[in-house]
Every structure is written in C-alpha cells, then in structure tokens.
Amino acid sequence: MSRRVSEVDLTVGLNVEEEWRLANGDTMAVAYQLVAGETVGYLRDAVTGEPLHQASVCRLHHLVRQVETCATCPACPDPVKPCVLCGGRLCGRCVASTDGRCPACVQLRKVKLLDRGRFGVSLRGAAWHGVGPHAQVTLRRDKGRWLLERWDNAGRITAPLDSDRLLTIRRMIGDAE
Ligand SMILES: [Zn+2]
Ligand SMILES: [Zn+2]
Ligand SMILES: [Zn+2]
C-alpha cells in the first residue's frame, strides 16, 4: 500500500490519499481526512456520507458499508429496487424482464405433478419454481391459498399472497383464469 500525504493543514487535519489493490486485481484511489489530533481517519460512505469503520467496494469502486451479492451498491446508477413479483432485492443490472422481475421469477415454471410433493403441495395443488443466480422462488397454490417463498443469502421468507398482488402475479406466470 503506498501512502502519500497530499496536503497538510494543522487546523483541519490531513487529507490522505491511498492506493488500494482490490481482490480482483484492480487498483483504486481512496481519500480520507485525518482530523487534527487524531490518528485514525475514516472513509466516508458513498451514499450516506457517514464514516465507515468497515468498507466494501462495489464494481464501480464506490465505498459503502455493504454491497449487494452482485457487487452493486446504492450509489451505483442502477440501484436496488424490489422485484415486482417476489419483492426480493434486485439491482438495475440484474433485472431480467421489462416488467421488472428478478432472474428467479423469470424462470418460474410449473412443477410437474409427481414433483409437487417435494414442494409441499398436494396433488390437487400446484407449485411454480424458479432459480436465479442469487435467489430461488417458489409459488404454491393449495386448498385455495397462495404462498410465495423466496430464498436468498439473507434467508428464507414465506408470505401469503392477497388478492391484488395475486392477480398481478398470476398474470405474470400465465395462470390467469
Ligand atoms: Zn456502487
Ligand atoms: Zn423475483
Ligand atoms: Zn444486481
């Protein structure tokens, strides 16, 4: 790590610039301020401006507290919005359909009759399952009730689907009646 002090001002502190070598071989310039009388300088979050005690670097070299699994961050030009179908975190770079679905939801396919037991639905029910690079989504219809399940690195979320949202979702998976 090379370090050079670009400016010295005894009342304000030091502006420090460093060059970091990232795990992928890229280098990036990092600048932060050392407050007069202190020996620890903090980097600032590219989104909130708050001091970072631990920083992550996104694909566009923004310094943030945390990046998404696909290495985007909230300061990127294609920030995270919820997937219109499952509501999962989805960045603009990963959107997989013009209506705003995530890769897993675009892959939703009806589960074959004999496989339904694996998805916890009876033979009279139905299930749809889709897998994307960062998430899996399962839709279940059984005994007149619909359940959406999403599984990603943050864990598993199961939610019942109510009428309005259900109508939109059924249209998207081609199950409209
Ligand atoms: Zn970013
Ligand atoms: Zn989705
Ligand atoms: Zn993404």
Short mmCIF file of N, CA and C and ligand atoms in Angstrom, two decimals:
data_model
loop_
_atom_site.label_atom_id
_atom_site.label_comp_id
_atom_site.label_asym_id
_atom_site.label_seq_id
_atom_site.Cartn_x
_atom_site.Cartn_y
_atom_site.Cartn_z
N MET A 1 0.86 -1.20 0.00
CA MET A 1 0.00 0.00 0.00
C MET A 1 0.89 1.24 0.00
N SER A 2 0.75 2.11 -0.99
CA SER A 2 1.53 3.34 -0.98
C SER A 2 0.68 4.45 -0.36
N ARG A 3 1.30 5.27 0.41
CA ARG A 3 0.55 6.32 1.07
C ARG A 3 1.28 7.64 0.84
N ARG A 4 0.53 8.65 0.46
CA ARG A 4 1.17 9.95 0.42
C ARG A 4 0.22 10.98 1.00
N VAL A 5 0.82 11.94 1.63
CA VAL A 5 0.03 13.00 2.25
C VAL A 5 0.00 14.16 1.27
N SER A 6 -1.20 14.50 0.81
CA SER A 6 -1.28 15.48 -0.27
C SER A 6 -1.34 16.91 0.25
N GLU A 7 -1.73 17.04 1.45
CA GLU A 7 -1.96 18.40 1.94
C GLU A 7 -1.83 18.38 3.46
N VAL A 8 -1.22 19.36 3.98
CA VAL A 8 -1.10 19.42 5.43
C VAL A 8 -1.69 20.74 5.93
N ASP A 9 -2.63 20.62 6.81
CA ASP A 9 -3.24 21.81 7.40
C ASP A 9 -3.44 21.51 8.86
N LEU A 10 -2.69 22.19 9.68
CA LEU A 10 -2.67 21.81 11.09
C LEU A 10 -4.00 22.04 11.80
N THR A 11 -4.80 22.96 11.28
CA THR A 11 -6.07 23.18 11.97
C THR A 11 -7.13 22.17 11.52
N VAL A 12 -7.13 21.82 10.26
CA VAL A 12 -8.16 20.92 9.75
C VAL A 12 -7.76 19.45 9.88
N GLY A 13 -6.49 19.20 9.67
CA GLY A 13 -6.05 17.82 9.70
C GLY A 13 -5.33 17.47 8.42
N LEU A 14 -5.34 16.22 8.08
CA LEU A 14 -4.63 15.77 6.89
C LEU A 14 -5.59 15.17 5.89
N ASN A 15 -5.33 15.49 4.65
CA ASN A 15 -6.04 14.75 3.60
C ASN A 15 -5.12 13.64 3.12
N VAL A 16 -5.56 12.45 3.30
CA VAL A 16 -4.71 11.30 2.98
C VAL A 16 -5.25 10.62 1.73
N GLU A 17 -4.33 10.30 0.85
CA GLU A 17 -4.74 9.52 -0.33
C GLU A 17 -3.97 8.22 -0.33
N GLU A 18 -4.68 7.17 -0.59
CA GLU A 18 -4.04 5.87 -0.64
C GLU A 18 -4.44 5.15 -1.91
N GLU A 19 -3.60 4.23 -2.32
CA GLU A 19 -3.98 3.40 -3.45
C GLU A 19 -4.21 1.98 -2.93
N TRP A 20 -5.40 1.47 -3.21
CA TRP A 20 -5.73 0.12 -2.73
C TRP A 20 -5.68 -0.86 -3.88
N ARG A 21 -5.18 -2.02 -3.59
CA ARG A 21 -5.26 -3.09 -4.58
C ARG A 21 -6.39 -4.01 -4.15
N LEU A 22 -7.36 -4.19 -5.05
CA LEU A 22 -8.53 -4.99 -4.72
C LEU A 22 -8.29 -6.46 -5.04
N ALA A 23 -9.15 -7.29 -4.48
CA ALA A 23 -9.02 -8.74 -4.64
C ALA A 23 -9.02 -9.15 -6.12
N ASN A 24 -9.74 -8.38 -6.97
CA ASN A 24 -9.82 -8.75 -8.39
C ASN A 24 -8.67 -8.19 -9.21
N GLY A 25 -7.67 -7.57 -8.53
CA GLY A 25 -6.50 -7.05 -9.24
C GLY A 25 -6.59 -5.58 -9.60
N ASP A 26 -7.79 -5.01 -9.53
CA ASP A 26 -7.96 -3.58 -9.79
C ASP A 26 -7.26 -2.76 -8.70
N THR A 27 -6.92 -1.53 -9.07
CA THR A 27 -6.47 -0.62 -8.02
C THR A 27 -7.45 0.54 -7.96
N MET A 28 -7.58 1.12 -6.80
CA MET A 28 -8.43 2.28 -6.68
C MET A 28 -7.81 3.28 -5.73
N ALA A 29 -8.07 4.57 -6.02
CA ALA A 29 -7.55 5.63 -5.16
C ALA A 29 -8.58 5.91 -4.07
N VAL A 30 -8.11 6.00 -2.85
CA VAL A 30 -9.00 6.24 -1.73
C VAL A 30 -8.51 7.48 -1.00
N ALA A 31 -9.42 8.37 -0.69
CA ALA A 31 -9.02 9.59 0.01
C ALA A 31 -9.84 9.74 1.28
N TYR A 32 -9.19 10.15 2.33
CA TYR A 32 -9.94 10.43 3.55
C TYR A 32 -9.23 11.49 4.36
N GLN A 33 -9.90 11.97 5.35
CA GLN A 33 -9.36 13.05 6.15
C GLN A 33 -9.01 12.57 7.54
N LEU A 34 -7.88 13.02 7.99
CA LEU A 34 -7.46 12.72 9.34
C LEU A 34 -7.68 13.99 10.16
N VAL A 35 -8.56 13.91 11.12
CA VAL A 35 -8.88 15.09 11.92
C VAL A 35 -7.68 15.42 12.81
N ALA A 36 -7.39 16.72 12.98
CA ALA A 36 -6.26 17.15 13.79
C ALA A 36 -6.30 16.50 15.16
N GLY A 37 -5.17 15.98 15.57
CA GLY A 37 -5.09 15.40 16.91
C GLY A 37 -5.53 13.95 16.97
N GLU A 38 -6.02 13.41 15.83
CA GLU A 38 -6.43 12.00 15.84
C GLU A 38 -5.54 11.18 14.91
N THR A 39 -5.40 9.95 15.22
CA THR A 39 -4.52 9.12 14.41
C THR A 39 -5.31 8.17 13.51
N VAL A 40 -6.62 8.10 13.70
CA VAL A 40 -7.43 7.23 12.86
C VAL A 40 -8.32 8.08 11.95
N GLY A 41 -8.19 7.86 10.64
CA GLY A 41 -9.04 8.58 9.70
C GLY A 41 -10.14 7.66 9.22
N TYR A 42 -11.32 8.22 8.94
CA TYR A 42 -12.40 7.37 8.47
C TYR A 42 -12.74 7.64 7.02
N LEU A 43 -13.01 6.58 6.34
CA LEU A 43 -13.53 6.69 4.99
C LEU A 43 -15.00 7.01 5.10
N ARG A 44 -15.55 7.63 4.06
CA ARG A 44 -16.96 8.02 4.11
C ARG A 44 -17.79 7.16 3.17
N ASP A 45 -18.97 6.83 3.62
CA ASP A 45 -19.91 6.06 2.82
C ASP A 45 -20.33 6.88 1.59
N ALA A 46 -20.24 6.28 0.40
CA ALA A 46 -20.56 7.00 -0.85
C ALA A 46 -22.03 7.40 -0.91
N VAL A 47 -22.87 6.78 -0.13
CA VAL A 47 -24.30 7.08 -0.16
C VAL A 47 -24.69 8.04 0.95
N THR A 48 -24.35 7.68 2.17
CA THR A 48 -24.82 8.46 3.31
C THR A 48 -23.81 9.51 3.77
N GLY A 49 -22.54 9.37 3.37
CA GLY A 49 -21.53 10.30 3.83
C GLY A 49 -21.05 10.01 5.24
N GLU A 50 -21.60 8.97 5.83
CA GLU A 50 -21.21 8.65 7.21
C GLU A 50 -19.85 7.95 7.25
N PRO A 51 -19.13 8.12 8.38
CA PRO A 51 -17.84 7.45 8.49
C PRO A 51 -18.02 5.93 8.46
N LEU A 52 -17.10 5.29 7.79
CA LEU A 52 -17.17 3.83 7.69
C LEU A 52 -16.08 3.21 8.57
N HIS A 53 -16.48 2.29 9.38
CA HIS A 53 -15.49 1.56 10.18
C HIS A 53 -15.02 0.34 9.42
N GLN A 54 -15.87 -0.08 8.50
CA GLN A 54 -15.55 -1.22 7.67
C GLN A 54 -16.15 -0.93 6.31
N ALA A 55 -15.35 -1.02 5.26
CA ALA A 55 -15.86 -0.61 3.96
C ALA A 55 -15.88 -1.76 2.97
N SER A 56 -16.87 -1.74 2.09
CA SER A 56 -16.90 -2.66 0.96
C SER A 56 -16.78 -1.82 -0.30
N VAL A 57 -16.27 -2.42 -1.34
CA VAL A 57 -16.09 -1.71 -2.61
C VAL A 57 -16.99 -2.37 -3.64
N CYS A 58 -17.81 -1.57 -4.32
CA CYS A 58 -18.69 -2.14 -5.34
C CYS A 58 -17.95 -2.21 -6.67
N ARG A 59 -18.65 -2.71 -7.69
CA ARG A 59 -17.99 -2.89 -9.00
C ARG A 59 -17.57 -1.57 -9.62
N LEU A 60 -18.20 -0.44 -9.21
CA LEU A 60 -17.81 0.86 -9.73
C LEU A 60 -16.92 1.62 -8.75
N HIS A 61 -16.39 0.87 -7.79
CA HIS A 61 -15.45 1.41 -6.80
C HIS A 61 -16.06 2.46 -5.88
N HIS A 62 -17.34 2.36 -5.59
CA HIS A 62 -17.90 3.18 -4.51
C HIS A 62 -17.56 2.50 -3.19
N LEU A 63 -17.25 3.30 -2.21
CA LEU A 63 -17.01 2.74 -0.88
C LEU A 63 -18.31 2.82 -0.09
N VAL A 64 -18.78 1.70 0.35
CA VAL A 64 -20.05 1.65 1.09
C VAL A 64 -19.94 0.64 2.22
N ARG A 65 -20.95 0.67 3.08
CA ARG A 65 -20.96 -0.25 4.20
C ARG A 65 -21.10 -1.70 3.70
N GLN A 66 -22.00 -1.87 2.73
CA GLN A 66 -22.26 -3.22 2.25
C GLN A 66 -22.65 -3.19 0.78
N VAL A 67 -22.17 -4.14 0.02
CA VAL A 67 -22.60 -4.24 -1.38
C VAL A 67 -23.58 -5.39 -1.52
N GLU A 68 -24.36 -5.34 -2.60
CA GLU A 68 -25.27 -6.45 -2.90
C GLU A 68 -24.45 -7.67 -3.33
N THR A 69 -25.10 -8.82 -3.37
CA THR A 69 -24.37 -10.04 -3.77
C THR A 69 -23.78 -9.89 -5.17
N CYS A 70 -24.42 -9.07 -6.03
CA CYS A 70 -23.92 -8.90 -7.39
C CYS A 70 -22.94 -7.74 -7.47
N ALA A 71 -22.45 -7.24 -6.31
CA ALA A 71 -21.42 -6.20 -6.23
C ALA A 71 -21.89 -4.82 -6.70
N THR A 72 -23.19 -4.56 -6.69
CA THR A 72 -23.64 -3.20 -6.89
C THR A 72 -23.89 -2.58 -5.51
N CYS A 73 -24.02 -1.25 -5.49
CA CYS A 73 -24.27 -0.58 -4.23
C CYS A 73 -25.32 0.50 -4.47
N PRO A 74 -25.85 1.09 -3.40
CA PRO A 74 -26.90 2.11 -3.60
C PRO A 74 -26.42 3.35 -4.36
N ALA A 75 -25.10 3.58 -4.46
CA ALA A 75 -24.61 4.74 -5.19
C ALA A 75 -24.45 4.45 -6.68
N CYS A 76 -24.60 3.22 -7.07
CA CYS A 76 -24.47 2.84 -8.48
C CYS A 76 -25.65 3.44 -9.28
N PRO A 77 -25.46 3.64 -10.59
CA PRO A 77 -26.53 4.25 -11.39
C PRO A 77 -27.73 3.32 -11.58
N ASP A 78 -27.59 2.04 -11.25
CA ASP A 78 -28.71 1.11 -11.37
C ASP A 78 -28.99 0.51 -10.00
N PRO A 79 -29.57 1.30 -9.11
CA PRO A 79 -29.69 0.86 -7.72
C PRO A 79 -30.74 -0.22 -7.52
N VAL A 80 -30.82 -0.67 -6.29
CA VAL A 80 -31.70 -1.79 -5.96
C VAL A 80 -33.15 -1.35 -5.80
N LYS A 81 -34.03 -2.09 -6.47
CA LYS A 81 -35.48 -1.92 -6.29
C LYS A 81 -36.04 -3.30 -6.05
N PRO A 82 -37.19 -3.42 -5.39
CA PRO A 82 -37.72 -4.77 -5.19
C PRO A 82 -38.19 -5.38 -6.50
N CYS A 83 -38.02 -6.70 -6.62
CA CYS A 83 -38.56 -7.43 -7.77
C CYS A 83 -40.08 -7.29 -7.74
N VAL A 84 -40.71 -7.03 -8.89
CA VAL A 84 -42.17 -6.80 -8.91
C VAL A 84 -42.94 -8.06 -8.55
N LEU A 85 -42.33 -9.21 -8.69
CA LEU A 85 -43.06 -10.43 -8.37
C LEU A 85 -42.80 -10.88 -6.93
N CYS A 86 -41.54 -11.14 -6.59
CA CYS A 86 -41.26 -11.71 -5.27
C CYS A 86 -40.90 -10.66 -4.23
N GLY A 87 -40.61 -9.44 -4.66
CA GLY A 87 -40.26 -8.39 -3.71
C GLY A 87 -38.83 -8.46 -3.22
N GLY A 88 -38.04 -9.38 -3.79
CA GLY A 88 -36.65 -9.52 -3.36
C GLY A 88 -35.78 -8.37 -3.84
N ARG A 89 -34.64 -8.19 -3.20
CA ARG A 89 -33.73 -7.12 -3.58
C ARG A 89 -33.17 -7.40 -4.98
N LEU A 90 -33.25 -6.40 -5.82
CA LEU A 90 -32.89 -6.59 -7.21
C LEU A 90 -32.29 -5.30 -7.74
N CYS A 91 -31.05 -5.37 -8.24
CA CYS A 91 -30.45 -4.13 -8.75
C CYS A 91 -30.76 -3.98 -10.23
N GLY A 92 -30.63 -2.77 -10.73
CA GLY A 92 -30.96 -2.48 -12.12
C GLY A 92 -30.18 -3.31 -13.11
N ARG A 93 -28.98 -3.73 -12.71
CA ARG A 93 -28.15 -4.52 -13.60
C ARG A 93 -28.67 -5.96 -13.72
N CYS A 94 -29.38 -6.42 -12.67
CA CYS A 94 -29.83 -7.82 -12.65
C CYS A 94 -31.28 -7.99 -13.09
N VAL A 95 -31.99 -6.91 -13.37
CA VAL A 95 -33.38 -7.03 -13.80
C VAL A 95 -33.43 -7.93 -15.04
N ALA A 96 -34.36 -8.91 -15.02
CA ALA A 96 -34.34 -9.93 -16.06
C ALA A 96 -35.53 -9.83 -17.02
N SER A 97 -36.45 -8.90 -16.78
CA SER A 97 -37.57 -8.74 -17.71
C SER A 97 -37.97 -7.28 -17.75
N THR A 98 -38.68 -6.89 -18.81
CA THR A 98 -39.04 -5.48 -18.95
C THR A 98 -40.01 -5.04 -17.86
N ASP A 99 -40.78 -5.98 -17.29
CA ASP A 99 -41.70 -5.58 -16.22
C ASP A 99 -41.03 -5.58 -14.85
N GLY A 100 -39.73 -5.86 -14.78
CA GLY A 100 -39.01 -5.69 -13.52
C GLY A 100 -38.92 -6.92 -12.64
N ARG A 101 -38.88 -8.10 -13.25
CA ARG A 101 -38.74 -9.31 -12.46
C ARG A 101 -37.27 -9.69 -12.27
N CYS A 102 -37.00 -10.40 -11.19
CA CYS A 102 -35.64 -10.89 -10.94
C CYS A 102 -35.40 -12.16 -11.76
N PRO A 103 -34.15 -12.59 -11.90
CA PRO A 103 -33.86 -13.79 -12.72
C PRO A 103 -34.62 -15.03 -12.23
N ALA A 104 -34.79 -15.18 -10.92
CA ALA A 104 -35.50 -16.36 -10.41
C ALA A 104 -36.98 -16.32 -10.83
N CYS A 105 -37.60 -15.15 -10.77
CA CYS A 105 -39.02 -15.04 -11.10
C CYS A 105 -39.27 -15.21 -12.60
N VAL A 106 -38.30 -14.81 -13.41
CA VAL A 106 -38.45 -15.01 -14.85
C VAL A 106 -38.40 -16.51 -15.17
N GLN A 107 -37.69 -17.26 -14.33
CA GLN A 107 -37.55 -18.70 -14.55
C GLN A 107 -38.68 -19.52 -13.92
N LEU A 108 -39.67 -18.87 -13.30
CA LEU A 108 -40.74 -19.63 -12.64
C LEU A 108 -41.45 -20.55 -13.64
N ARG A 109 -41.45 -21.85 -13.35
CA ARG A 109 -42.14 -22.82 -14.21
C ARG A 109 -43.00 -23.70 -13.32
N LYS A 110 -44.10 -24.17 -13.88
CA LYS A 110 -44.99 -25.03 -13.12
C LYS A 110 -44.30 -26.36 -12.83
N VAL A 111 -44.38 -26.78 -11.58
CA VAL A 111 -43.74 -28.03 -11.16
C VAL A 111 -44.59 -29.21 -11.64
N LYS A 112 -43.93 -30.24 -12.17
CA LYS A 112 -44.65 -31.41 -12.69
C LYS A 112 -45.41 -32.12 -11.57
N LEU A 113 -46.48 -32.75 -11.94
CA LEU A 113 -47.38 -33.38 -10.98
C LEU A 113 -46.64 -34.23 -9.94
N LEU A 114 -45.75 -35.11 -10.40
CA LEU A 114 -45.11 -36.04 -9.47
C LEU A 114 -44.05 -35.37 -8.59
N ASP A 115 -43.63 -34.17 -8.97
CA ASP A 115 -42.64 -33.46 -8.17
C ASP A 115 -43.28 -32.56 -7.11
N ARG A 116 -44.60 -32.47 -7.13
CA ARG A 116 -45.24 -31.50 -6.24
C ARG A 116 -45.02 -31.80 -4.77
N GLY A 117 -44.93 -33.09 -4.43
CA GLY A 117 -44.69 -33.47 -3.03
C GLY A 117 -43.42 -32.84 -2.49
N ARG A 118 -42.39 -32.75 -3.33
CA ARG A 118 -41.12 -32.14 -2.92
C ARG A 118 -41.31 -30.68 -2.54
N PHE A 119 -42.32 -30.04 -3.12
CA PHE A 119 -42.55 -28.63 -2.85
C PHE A 119 -43.66 -28.42 -1.83
N GLY A 120 -44.07 -29.51 -1.21
CA GLY A 120 -45.01 -29.39 -0.10
C GLY A 120 -46.44 -29.07 -0.51
N VAL A 121 -46.83 -29.44 -1.72
CA VAL A 121 -48.23 -29.23 -2.09
C VAL A 121 -48.87 -30.59 -2.42
N SER A 122 -50.16 -30.68 -2.21
CA SER A 122 -50.87 -31.91 -2.51
C SER A 122 -51.01 -32.06 -4.02
N LEU A 123 -51.46 -33.22 -4.47
CA LEU A 123 -51.62 -33.45 -5.91
C LEU A 123 -52.66 -32.52 -6.53
N ARG A 124 -53.58 -32.06 -5.72
CA ARG A 124 -54.61 -31.14 -6.25
C ARG A 124 -54.12 -29.71 -6.26
N GLY A 125 -53.03 -29.44 -5.58
CA GLY A 125 -52.47 -28.08 -5.58
C GLY A 125 -51.55 -27.89 -6.78
N ALA A 126 -50.83 -26.78 -6.77
CA ALA A 126 -49.88 -26.51 -7.84
C ALA A 126 -48.72 -25.71 -7.27
N ALA A 127 -47.57 -25.85 -7.91
CA ALA A 127 -46.40 -25.09 -7.48
C ALA A 127 -45.63 -24.61 -8.70
N TRP A 128 -45.01 -23.47 -8.54
CA TRP A 128 -44.12 -22.92 -9.57
C TRP A 128 -42.79 -22.69 -8.91
N HIS A 129 -41.72 -22.96 -9.62
CA HIS A 129 -40.40 -22.83 -9.01
C HIS A 129 -39.44 -22.18 -10.01
N GLY A 130 -38.61 -21.28 -9.52
CA GLY A 130 -37.63 -20.62 -10.37
C GLY A 130 -36.33 -20.40 -9.62
N VAL A 131 -35.21 -20.53 -10.33
CA VAL A 131 -33.90 -20.37 -9.71
C VAL A 131 -33.11 -19.31 -10.47
N GLY A 132 -32.55 -18.37 -9.74
CA GLY A 132 -31.67 -17.36 -10.33
C GLY A 132 -30.31 -17.44 -9.69
N PRO A 133 -29.36 -16.62 -10.15
CA PRO A 133 -28.00 -16.70 -9.59
C PRO A 133 -27.94 -16.36 -8.09
N HIS A 134 -28.88 -15.54 -7.60
CA HIS A 134 -28.79 -15.14 -6.20
C HIS A 134 -29.99 -15.54 -5.37
N ALA A 135 -31.00 -16.16 -5.99
CA ALA A 135 -32.22 -16.46 -5.23
C ALA A 135 -33.01 -17.59 -5.87
N GLN A 136 -33.87 -18.20 -5.04
CA GLN A 136 -34.84 -19.19 -5.52
C GLN A 136 -36.21 -18.72 -5.10
N VAL A 137 -37.20 -18.92 -5.98
CA VAL A 137 -38.56 -18.51 -5.66
C VAL A 137 -39.49 -19.68 -5.91
N THR A 138 -40.42 -19.89 -4.95
CA THR A 138 -41.45 -20.91 -5.12
C THR A 138 -42.81 -20.29 -4.86
N LEU A 139 -43.74 -20.56 -5.75
CA LEU A 139 -45.14 -20.15 -5.56
C LEU A 139 -45.94 -21.42 -5.33
N ARG A 140 -46.80 -21.40 -4.32
CA ARG A 140 -47.62 -22.58 -4.06
C ARG A 140 -49.08 -22.21 -4.02
N ARG A 141 -49.90 -23.06 -4.64
CA ARG A 141 -51.34 -22.90 -4.52
C ARG A 141 -51.88 -24.20 -3.98
N ASP A 142 -52.50 -24.15 -2.83
CA ASP A 142 -53.03 -25.37 -2.24
C ASP A 142 -54.26 -25.02 -1.42
N LYS A 143 -55.31 -25.77 -1.59
CA LYS A 143 -56.56 -25.58 -0.84
C LYS A 143 -57.01 -24.11 -0.88
N GLY A 144 -56.90 -23.53 -2.07
CA GLY A 144 -57.38 -22.16 -2.25
C GLY A 144 -56.49 -21.08 -1.68
N ARG A 145 -55.32 -21.46 -1.15
CA ARG A 145 -54.41 -20.45 -0.60
C ARG A 145 -53.13 -20.40 -1.41
N TRP A 146 -52.62 -19.20 -1.54
CA TRP A 146 -51.37 -18.99 -2.28
C TRP A 146 -50.27 -18.56 -1.32
N LEU A 147 -49.09 -19.13 -1.52
CA LEU A 147 -47.94 -18.76 -0.71
C LEU A 147 -46.76 -18.48 -1.63
N LEU A 148 -46.01 -17.44 -1.28
CA LEU A 148 -44.80 -17.14 -2.02
C LEU A 148 -43.62 -17.38 -1.09
N GLU A 149 -42.64 -18.08 -1.59
CA GLU A 149 -41.45 -18.31 -0.79
C GLU A 149 -40.23 -17.86 -1.57
N ARG A 150 -39.39 -17.10 -0.90
CA ARG A 150 -38.17 -16.62 -1.55
C ARG A 150 -37.00 -16.98 -0.66
N TRP A 151 -35.95 -17.45 -1.26
CA TRP A 151 -34.80 -17.90 -0.51
C TRP A 151 -33.56 -17.30 -1.13
N ASP A 152 -32.82 -16.49 -0.35
CA ASP A 152 -31.57 -15.92 -0.86
C ASP A 152 -30.55 -15.89 0.28
N ASN A 153 -29.45 -15.16 0.06
CA ASN A 153 -28.39 -15.19 1.06
C ASN A 153 -28.82 -14.56 2.38
N ALA A 154 -29.92 -13.83 2.37
CA ALA A 154 -30.41 -13.23 3.62
C ALA A 154 -31.34 -14.19 4.36
N GLY A 155 -31.67 -15.32 3.74
CA GLY A 155 -32.52 -16.29 4.41
C GLY A 155 -33.76 -16.60 3.60
N ARG A 156 -34.74 -17.19 4.29
CA ARG A 156 -35.95 -17.64 3.61
C ARG A 156 -37.13 -16.82 4.10
N ILE A 157 -37.93 -16.33 3.17
CA ILE A 157 -39.12 -15.55 3.52
C ILE A 157 -40.33 -16.24 2.91
N THR A 158 -41.36 -16.46 3.72
CA THR A 158 -42.60 -17.03 3.20
C THR A 158 -43.71 -16.04 3.47
N ALA A 159 -44.53 -15.75 2.45
CA ALA A 159 -45.60 -14.78 2.62
C ALA A 159 -46.85 -15.24 1.90
N PRO A 160 -48.01 -15.13 2.55
CA PRO A 160 -49.25 -15.42 1.84
C PRO A 160 -49.52 -14.31 0.82
N LEU A 161 -50.21 -14.64 -0.26
CA LEU A 161 -50.50 -13.64 -1.28
C LEU A 161 -51.96 -13.24 -1.22
N ASP A 162 -52.19 -11.94 -1.18
CA ASP A 162 -53.58 -11.47 -1.14
C ASP A 162 -54.06 -11.12 -2.55
N SER A 163 -55.30 -10.73 -2.67
CA SER A 163 -55.98 -10.68 -3.97
C SER A 163 -55.29 -9.80 -5.02
N ASP A 164 -54.96 -8.55 -4.66
CA ASP A 164 -54.41 -7.64 -5.67
C ASP A 164 -53.09 -8.13 -6.22
N ARG A 165 -52.19 -8.44 -5.29
CA ARG A 165 -50.86 -8.87 -5.68
C ARG A 165 -50.95 -10.21 -6.41
N LEU A 166 -51.84 -11.05 -5.92
CA LEU A 166 -52.00 -12.38 -6.52
C LEU A 166 -52.41 -12.29 -7.99
N LEU A 167 -53.33 -11.37 -8.28
CA LEU A 167 -53.81 -11.21 -9.65
C LEU A 167 -52.65 -10.85 -10.58
N THR A 168 -51.83 -9.89 -10.15
CA THR A 168 -50.67 -9.47 -10.94
C THR A 168 -49.73 -10.65 -11.16
N ILE A 169 -49.48 -11.38 -10.08
CA ILE A 169 -48.53 -12.47 -10.16
C ILE A 169 -49.04 -13.58 -11.08
N ARG A 170 -50.34 -13.89 -10.97
CA ARG A 170 -50.88 -14.96 -11.81
C ARG A 170 -50.82 -14.59 -13.28
N ARG A 171 -50.99 -13.31 -13.56
CA ARG A 171 -50.87 -12.86 -14.93
C ARG A 171 -49.43 -13.07 -15.42
N MET A 172 -48.45 -12.76 -14.55
CA MET A 172 -47.05 -12.89 -14.95
C MET A 172 -46.64 -14.33 -15.20
N ILE A 173 -47.20 -15.26 -14.43
CA ILE A 173 -46.78 -16.66 -14.62
C ILE A 173 -47.71 -17.38 -15.60
N GLY A 174 -48.65 -16.63 -16.20
CA GLY A 174 -49.52 -17.23 -17.20
C GLY A 174 -50.58 -18.14 -16.62
N ASP A 175 -51.03 -17.83 -15.41
CA ASP A 175 -52.05 -18.67 -14.76
C ASP A 175 -53.38 -17.93 -14.60
N ALA A 176 -53.55 -16.85 -15.37
CA ALA A 176 -54.78 -16.07 -15.24
C ALA A 176 -55.99 -16.90 -15.70
N GLU A 177 -57.07 -16.77 -14.97
CA GLU A 177 -58.28 -17.50 -15.33
C GLU A 177 -59.35 -16.54 -15.79
ZN ZN B 1 -21.64 1.39 -6.46
ZN ZN B 2 -38.37 -12.06 -8.03
ZN ZN B 3 -27.58 -6.99 -9.25
#
